[in-house]
CSV table of C-alpha atoms and ligand atoms in Angstrom, one decimal:
chain,number,residue,atom,x,y,z
A,110,MET,CA,0.0,0.0,0.0
A,111,LYS,CA,1.3,3.5,-0.9
A,112,GLU,CA,2.0,6.0,1.9
A,113,ILE,CA,-1.0,6.9,3.9
A,114,ASN,CA,-2.2,10.6,3.5
A,115,LEU,CA,-2.9,12.2,6.8
A,116,LYS,CA,-2.9,15.8,5.4
A,117,VAL,CA,-6.2,17.7,5.9
A,118,LYS,CA,-7.2,21.2,4.9
A,119,ILE,CA,-9.2,24.0,6.5
A,120,GLY,CA,-10.0,26.3,3.6
A,121,ASP,CA,-6.8,26.7,1.6
A,122,PHE,CA,-4.6,25.9,4.6
A,123,GLU,CA,-3.0,22.4,4.7
A,124,PHE,CA,-2.0,20.7,7.9
A,125,GLN,CA,0.3,17.7,8.1
A,126,ASN,CA,-2.2,15.7,10.1
A,127,PRO,CA,-5.5,16.4,12.0
A,128,ILE,CA,-4.3,16.2,15.6
A,129,THR,CA,-3.9,19.1,18.0
A,130,VAL,CA,-4.2,19.8,21.7
A,131,ALA,CA,-7.2,21.6,23.1
A,132,SER,CA,-6.7,25.1,24.5
A,133,GLY,CA,-6.0,25.3,28.2
A,134,THR,CA,-4.9,21.7,28.6
A,135,PHE,CA,-1.3,22.0,27.4
A,136,GLY,CA,-0.4,25.4,28.8
A,137,TYR,CA,2.0,27.3,26.6
A,138,ILE,CA,3.5,23.9,25.7
A,139,GLU,CA,7.1,24.1,27.0
A,140,LYS,CA,6.5,21.9,30.1
A,141,TYR,CA,4.8,19.1,28.3
A,142,MET,CA,6.8,17.9,25.3
A,143,ASP,CA,10.1,18.5,23.6
A,144,ASP,CA,10.0,20.3,20.2
A,145,ALA,CA,10.9,17.1,18.2
A,146,LYS,CA,7.7,15.5,19.5
A,147,LEU,CA,5.6,18.6,19.2
A,148,ARG,CA,6.6,18.9,15.5
A,149,LYS,CA,4.7,15.7,14.8
A,150,LEU,CA,1.3,17.3,15.7
A,151,GLY,CA,-0.9,18.9,13.1
A,152,ALA,CA,-1.1,22.2,15.1
A,153,ILE,CA,-0.9,23.6,18.6
A,154,VAL,CA,-3.6,25.6,20.4
A,155,PRO,CA,-2.1,27.3,23.5
A,156,LYS,CA,-4.2,28.5,26.5
A,157,THR,CA,-6.6,31.3,25.7
A,158,ILE,CA,-5.3,34.8,26.1
A,159,THR,CA,-7.1,38.0,27.0
A,160,LEU,CA,-6.5,41.7,26.4
A,161,ASN,CA,-5.2,42.3,29.9
A,162,PRO,CA,-3.5,39.9,32.4
A,163,GLN,CA,-6.0,37.9,34.4
A,164,ASP,CA,-5.5,36.1,37.8
A,165,GLY,CA,-8.2,33.6,37.2
A,166,ASN,CA,-10.8,32.2,39.6
A,167,PRO,CA,-10.5,31.3,43.3
A,168,ALA,CA,-9.1,27.9,44.3
A,169,PRO,CA,-10.0,25.0,44.3
A,170,ARG,CA,-10.1,25.2,40.5
A,171,ILE,CA,-10.2,21.6,39.6
A,172,VAL,CA,-12.1,18.6,40.9
A,173,GLU,CA,-12.2,15.0,39.6
A,174,THR,CA,-15.7,13.5,38.9
A,175,ALA,CA,-16.9,10.2,37.6
A,176,SER,CA,-15.3,9.9,34.2
A,177,GLY,CA,-14.3,13.5,34.0
A,178,MET,CA,-13.1,16.6,35.7
A,179,ILE,CA,-14.6,20.0,36.5
A,180,ASN,CA,-12.3,23.1,36.0
A,181,SER,CA,-12.8,26.7,36.8
A,182,ILE,CA,-9.5,28.2,35.9
A,183,GLY,CA,-11.0,31.5,34.7
A,184,ILE,CA,-8.5,32.1,31.9
A,185,GLU,CA,-5.5,32.9,34.1
A,186,ASN,CA,-3.0,34.4,31.6
A,187,GLU,CA,-0.5,37.2,31.3
A,188,GLY,CA,-2.4,39.2,28.6
A,189,VAL,CA,-1.8,39.5,24.8
A,190,ASP,CA,1.2,41.9,24.9
A,191,SER,CA,3.2,39.6,27.1
A,192,PHE,CA,2.1,36.6,25.1
A,193,ILE,CA,3.3,38.2,21.9
A,194,GLU,CA,6.7,39.1,23.5
A,195,ASN,CA,7.4,36.1,25.6
A,196,LYS,CA,5.4,33.1,24.5
A,197,LEU,CA,4.6,33.3,20.8
A,198,PRO,CA,8.1,33.5,19.4
A,199,LYS,CA,9.0,30.2,21.2
A,200,LEU,CA,5.8,28.6,19.9
A,201,GLN,CA,6.4,29.8,16.4
A,202,LYS,CA,9.9,28.4,16.4
A,203,ILE,CA,8.6,24.8,16.8
A,204,GLY,CA,7.7,25.0,13.1
A,205,ILE,CA,4.0,23.8,13.0
A,206,PRO,CA,0.9,26.0,12.8
A,207,ILE,CA,-0.1,27.8,16.0
A,208,ILE,CA,-3.8,28.4,16.5
A,209,VAL,CA,-3.9,31.4,18.9
A,210,SER,CA,-7.0,31.2,21.2
A,211,ILE,CA,-8.4,34.6,22.3
A,212,SER,CA,-11.2,35.8,24.5
A,213,GLY,CA,-12.7,39.2,25.3
A,214,LYS,CA,-15.3,40.5,27.7
A,215,THR,CA,-16.7,42.6,24.9
A,216,LYS,CA,-16.6,42.6,21.1
A,217,ASP,CA,-14.2,45.6,21.3
A,218,GLU,CA,-11.8,43.5,23.4
A,219,PHE,CA,-11.8,40.7,20.8
A,220,LEU,CA,-11.0,43.3,18.1
A,221,ARG,CA,-8.2,44.9,20.0
A,222,ILE,CA,-6.5,41.5,20.6
A,223,ALA,CA,-7.0,40.5,17.0
A,224,GLU,CA,-5.4,43.8,15.8
A,225,LYS,CA,-2.4,43.4,18.1
A,226,LEU,CA,-1.9,39.9,16.7
A,227,ASN,CA,-2.0,41.2,13.1
A,228,LYS,CA,1.8,41.9,13.3
A,229,CYS,CA,2.6,38.3,14.2
A,230,ASP,CA,1.9,36.3,11.1
A,231,ILE,CA,-0.6,33.9,12.6
A,232,ALA,CA,-2.5,31.5,10.3
A,233,PHE,CA,-5.5,31.0,12.6
A,234,LEU,CA,-7.2,32.6,15.6
A,235,GLU,CA,-9.6,30.6,17.7
A,236,LEU,CA,-12.3,32.8,19.2
A,237,ASN,CA,-13.2,31.4,22.6
A,238,LEU,CA,-16.8,32.5,22.6
A,239,SER,CA,-17.7,29.8,25.1
A,240,CYS,CA,-15.6,29.9,28.3
A,241,PRO,CA,-18.1,28.9,31.1
A,242,ASN,CA,-15.9,30.3,33.9
A,243,LEU,CA,-15.9,34.1,33.4
A,244,GLY,CA,-19.1,34.9,35.3
A,245,HIS,CA,-20.6,36.7,32.4
A,246,LYS,CA,-24.4,36.6,32.3
A,247,LYS,CA,-24.6,35.0,28.9
A,248,LEU,CA,-21.8,33.5,26.8
A,249,VAL,CA,-21.4,34.9,23.3
A,250,ALA,CA,-21.8,31.4,21.9
A,251,GLN,CA,-25.2,31.2,23.6
A,252,ASP,CA,-26.6,33.9,21.4
A,253,SER,CA,-26.9,33.6,17.6
A,254,GLN,CA,-26.7,37.3,17.0
A,255,ALA,CA,-23.7,37.9,19.3
A,256,THR,CA,-21.9,35.0,17.7
A,257,PHE,CA,-22.5,36.4,14.2
A,258,ASP,CA,-21.6,39.9,15.2
A,259,THR,CA,-18.3,39.0,17.0
A,260,ILE,CA,-17.1,36.7,14.2
A,261,LYS,CA,-18.0,39.2,11.5
A,262,ALA,CA,-16.2,42.0,13.3
A,263,VAL,CA,-13.0,40.1,14.0
A,264,LYS,CA,-13.0,38.8,10.4
A,265,GLU,CA,-13.0,42.4,9.2
A,266,VAL,CA,-9.9,43.4,11.2
A,267,SER,CA,-7.9,40.2,11.4
A,268,LYS,CA,-5.4,39.0,8.9
A,269,ALA,CA,-5.8,35.4,10.3
A,270,ARG,CA,-8.4,32.8,9.4
A,271,ILE,CA,-11.0,32.5,12.1
A,272,ILE,CA,-12.2,29.5,14.1
A,273,ALA,CA,-15.2,29.9,16.4
A,274,LYS,CA,-15.2,27.8,19.5
A,275,LEU,CA,-18.8,27.1,20.5
A,276,SER,CA,-20.5,26.1,23.7
A,277,PRO,CA,-22.4,22.9,24.4
A,278,ASN,CA,-24.5,24.8,26.9
A,279,VAL,CA,-27.2,25.7,24.4
A,280,THR,CA,-30.5,24.2,23.3
A,281,ASP,CA,-29.5,23.8,19.6
A,282,ILE,CA,-25.9,24.0,18.7
A,283,SER,CA,-26.6,23.8,15.0
A,284,GLU,CA,-28.4,27.1,15.2
A,285,ILE,CA,-25.3,28.8,16.7
A,286,ALA,CA,-23.1,27.0,14.1
A,287,LEU,CA,-25.1,28.5,11.3
A,288,SER,CA,-24.7,32.0,12.7
A,289,ALA,CA,-21.0,31.4,12.9
A,290,GLU,CA,-20.9,30.3,9.3
A,291,GLU,CA,-23.0,33.4,8.3
A,292,GLY,CA,-20.4,35.5,10.1
A,293,LYS,CA,-17.8,33.8,7.8
A,294,ALA,CA,-16.0,31.7,10.3
A,295,ASP,CA,-13.4,29.5,8.5
A,296,ALA,CA,-14.0,26.6,11.0
A,297,LEU,CA,-15.7,25.6,14.2
A,298,SER,CA,-14.3,24.2,17.4
A,299,LEU,CA,-16.8,21.9,19.1
A,300,VAL,CA,-17.1,21.8,22.1
A,301,ASN,CA,-16.1,23.7,25.1
A,302,THR,CA,-16.9,22.3,28.6
A,303,PHE,CA,-20.3,21.7,30.1
A,304,TRP,CA,-21.5,23.8,33.1
A,305,ALA,CA,-21.2,21.5,36.1
A,306,MET,CA,-20.7,21.4,39.8
A,307,ALA,CA,-19.8,19.0,42.7
A,308,ILE,CA,-20.5,19.3,46.4
A,309,ASP,CA,-18.7,18.2,49.6
A,310,ILE,CA,-21.6,16.7,51.5
A,311,LYS,CA,-19.8,16.7,54.8
A,312,LYS,CA,-19.0,20.4,54.8
A,313,ARG,CA,-21.9,21.3,52.5
A,314,ILE,CA,-19.6,23.5,50.4
A,315,PRO,CA,-19.0,23.5,46.6
A,316,LEU,CA,-15.9,21.6,45.6
A,317,ILE,CA,-15.0,24.4,43.1
A,318,GLY,CA,-14.1,27.8,44.5
A,319,ASN,CA,-16.3,29.5,41.9
A,320,VAL,CA,-19.2,27.1,42.8
A,321,THR,CA,-19.6,26.0,39.2
A,322,GLY,CA,-17.1,25.1,36.5
A,323,GLY,CA,-16.9,23.2,33.2
A,324,LEU,CA,-17.0,19.4,32.8
A,325,SER,CA,-14.6,17.7,30.4
A,326,GLY,CA,-13.3,14.2,29.8
A,327,PRO,CA,-14.8,10.9,28.9
A,328,ALA,CA,-18.1,11.8,30.6
A,329,ILE,CA,-18.9,14.4,27.8
A,330,LYS,CA,-17.7,12.4,24.8
A,331,PRO,CA,-21.0,10.9,23.6
A,332,ILE,CA,-22.8,14.3,23.9
A,333,ALA,CA,-19.9,16.2,22.2
A,334,LEU,CA,-20.0,13.5,19.4
A,335,SER,CA,-23.7,14.0,18.9
A,336,MET,CA,-23.2,17.8,18.6
A,337,VAL,CA,-20.5,17.3,16.0
A,338,TYR,CA,-22.8,15.0,14.0
A,339,LYS,CA,-25.7,17.5,14.4
A,340,VAL,CA,-23.7,20.4,13.1
A,341,ARG,CA,-22.3,18.3,10.3
A,342,GLN,CA,-25.8,17.8,9.0
A,343,VAL,CA,-26.5,21.5,8.6
A,344,THR,CA,-23.2,22.9,7.4
A,345,ARG,CA,-20.0,21.9,5.5
A,346,ILE,CA,-17.8,24.2,7.5
A,347,PRO,CA,-14.7,22.3,8.8
A,348,ILE,CA,-15.1,21.1,12.4
A,349,ILE,CA,-12.3,20.7,15.0
A,350,ALA,CA,-13.8,18.3,17.5
A,351,MET,CA,-13.0,17.8,21.1
A,352,GLY,CA,-14.7,16.4,24.2
A,353,GLY,CA,-13.4,13.4,26.0
A,354,ILE,CA,-11.0,12.1,23.3
A,355,MET,CA,-8.8,9.7,25.3
A,356,ASP,CA,-7.6,7.4,22.6
A,357,TYR,CA,-7.5,6.9,18.8
A,358,LYS,CA,-10.8,5.1,18.8
A,359,ASP,CA,-12.5,8.2,20.3
A,360,ALA,CA,-10.8,10.4,17.8
A,361,LEU,CA,-11.9,8.2,14.9
A,362,GLU,CA,-15.6,8.4,16.1
A,363,PHE,CA,-15.4,12.2,15.8
A,364,ILE,CA,-13.8,12.0,12.4
A,365,ILE,CA,-16.3,9.5,11.1
A,366,ALA,CA,-19.1,11.8,12.5
A,367,GLY,CA,-17.7,14.7,10.4
A,368,ALA,CA,-14.7,16.3,12.1
A,369,THR,CA,-11.8,17.4,9.9
A,370,PHE,CA,-9.5,17.8,13.0
A,371,VAL,CA,-9.5,16.5,16.5
A,372,ALA,CA,-8.2,18.1,19.7
A,373,VAL,CA,-7.0,16.2,22.8
A,374,GLY,CA,-7.8,17.9,26.1
A,375,THR,CA,-8.3,16.3,29.4
A,376,ALA,CA,-6.3,13.2,28.3
A,377,ASN,CA,-3.2,15.3,28.5
A,378,PHE,CA,-3.4,15.5,32.3
A,379,ILE,CA,-3.2,11.7,32.5
A,380,ASN,CA,-0.7,11.2,29.6
A,381,PRO,CA,1.0,14.1,27.9
A,382,ASN,CA,1.9,11.7,25.1
A,383,ALA,CA,-1.8,11.0,24.3
A,384,PRO,CA,-1.9,13.2,21.2
A,385,LEU,CA,1.0,11.4,19.6
A,386,GLU,CA,-0.3,8.0,20.6
A,387,ILE,CA,-3.7,8.9,19.1
A,388,LEU,CA,-1.9,9.9,15.8
A,389,LYS,CA,-0.1,6.6,15.7
A,390,GLY,CA,-3.4,4.7,16.4
A,391,ILE,CA,-5.2,6.5,13.6
A,392,LYS,CA,-2.4,5.7,11.2
A,393,GLU,CA,-2.5,2.0,12.1
A,394,TYR,CA,-6.3,1.9,11.8
A,395,LEU,CA,-6.1,3.4,8.3
A,396,LYS,CA,-3.4,0.9,7.3
A,397,GLU,CA,-5.4,-2.1,8.7
A,398,ASN,CA,-8.6,-0.9,6.9
A,399,ASN,CA,-6.9,-0.2,3.6
A,400,ILE,CA,-7.8,3.5,3.7
A,401,SER,CA,-5.1,5.4,1.9
A,402,ASP,CA,-6.4,8.9,2.7
A,403,ILE,CA,-7.8,10.2,6.0
A,404,ASN,CA,-10.1,12.5,4.0
A,405,GLN,CA,-12.0,9.4,2.9
A,406,LEU,CA,-13.0,8.9,6.5
A,407,ILE,CA,-14.2,12.4,7.4
A,408,GLY,CA,-18.0,12.3,7.7
A,409,SER,CA,-18.1,8.7,6.3
A,410,LEU,CA,-20.8,7.6,8.9
A,411,LYS,CA,-23.2,5.2,7.3
A,412,THR,CA,-26.8,5.8,8.4
A,413,LYS,CA,-30.0,4.3,7.0
B,1148,LIG,C1,-8.1,22.7,32.8
B,1148,LIG,C2,-8.8,23.1,31.6
B,1148,LIG,C3,-8.6,24.4,31.1
B,1148,LIG,C4,-9.2,24.8,29.9
B,1148,LIG,N1,-9.0,26.1,29.4
B,1148,LIG,C5,-9.5,26.5,28.2
B,1148,LIG,C6,-9.2,27.7,27.7
B,1148,LIG,O1,-8.4,28.5,28.2
B,1148,LIG,N2,-9.7,28.0,26.5
B,1148,LIG,C7,-10.6,27.2,25.8
B,1148,LIG,O2,-11.1,27.5,24.7
B,1148,LIG,N3,-10.9,26.0,26.3
B,1148,LIG,C8,-10.4,25.6,27.5
B,1148,LIG,N4,-10.7,24.4,28.0
B,1148,LIG,C9,-11.6,23.5,27.3
B,1148,LIG,C10,-10.9,22.5,26.4
B,1148,LIG,O3,-10.1,23.2,25.4
B,1148,LIG,C11,-11.9,21.5,25.7
B,1148,LIG,O4,-12.8,22.3,24.9
B,1148,LIG,C12,-12.7,20.7,26.7
B,1148,LIG,O5,-12.0,20.4,27.9
B,1148,LIG,C13,-13.3,19.4,26.1
B,1148,LIG,O6,-12.3,18.6,25.7
B,1148,LIG,P1,-11.7,17.4,26.6
B,1148,LIG,O7,-12.9,16.7,27.2
B,1148,LIG,O8,-10.9,16.5,25.8
B,1148,LIG,O9,-10.9,18.0,27.7
B,1148,LIG,C14,-10.1,23.9,29.2
B,1148,LIG,C15,-10.3,22.6,29.7
B,1148,LIG,C16,-9.7,22.2,30.9
B,1148,LIG,C17,-9.9,20.8,31.4
């Protein structure tokens, strides 16, 4: 069998393979993997950055639950200026595409961050419209109009292609996905974490300092998968899927359901090599099943 093709495209941009890490689960990379290993990934998505430095939420910020974890980090980060000066050059040196994740409290903040990043030659921005830990009344990605407006405005000022990261905390994610497409997003990231909480029954206190947080890990995989499938039915926009991907079989489910790319999140806390093991497992699956091109698998789900 000839060499297996793992290359995938988002719009006109080609990636060497469809595996990345989910924002916030790999920090700014340096602690987790050496550059030689990182270079094997399709892309890297560092932790979300904001306009100004943020301290994040009160501790405890993480609690383990049945088949998952709840986090309430609150986008602790040093702000876009310091990111551009101190983090981005090292990330860009690795030599694979960096998808920069950004979040703003207002549309204007999104625009100001995007403008600052215009000088940095970035192929993709991921707009985190869906962080459940910021105490805002309503998330951008819970409102079709706000989703459309934010994406459209950033598209107009940014030199980068735009990925919209959506929230699962909605009644109908396909409706929000269509608004993102209308705003001319180049791709969608599905999904962020699910609002969740856990209680210490002895002390009768929340186990998360901010009371609620976002659930991730295997517990959310079947729901995230159904959301990817649902969105795939209404739009052809490329999907970067995430939600409980622990091994290559999980990743394949998302690809078969319609994802062009997969991101590994919570699995990194158990095994930082998970993304590379998943890549290897996908390659072996393709070989064993005589599939010469991963693109043949994307959205190949057979239904009656
Ligand atoms: C500790 C932690 C921090 C996270 N921080 C961010 C973040 O800064 N920006 C973001 O878009 N998503 C963030 N996420 C969400 C993940 O990127 C991902 O969407 C979610 O965890 C689902 O994937 P998983 O189940 O594989 O972890 C975070 C998740 C975790 C567990």
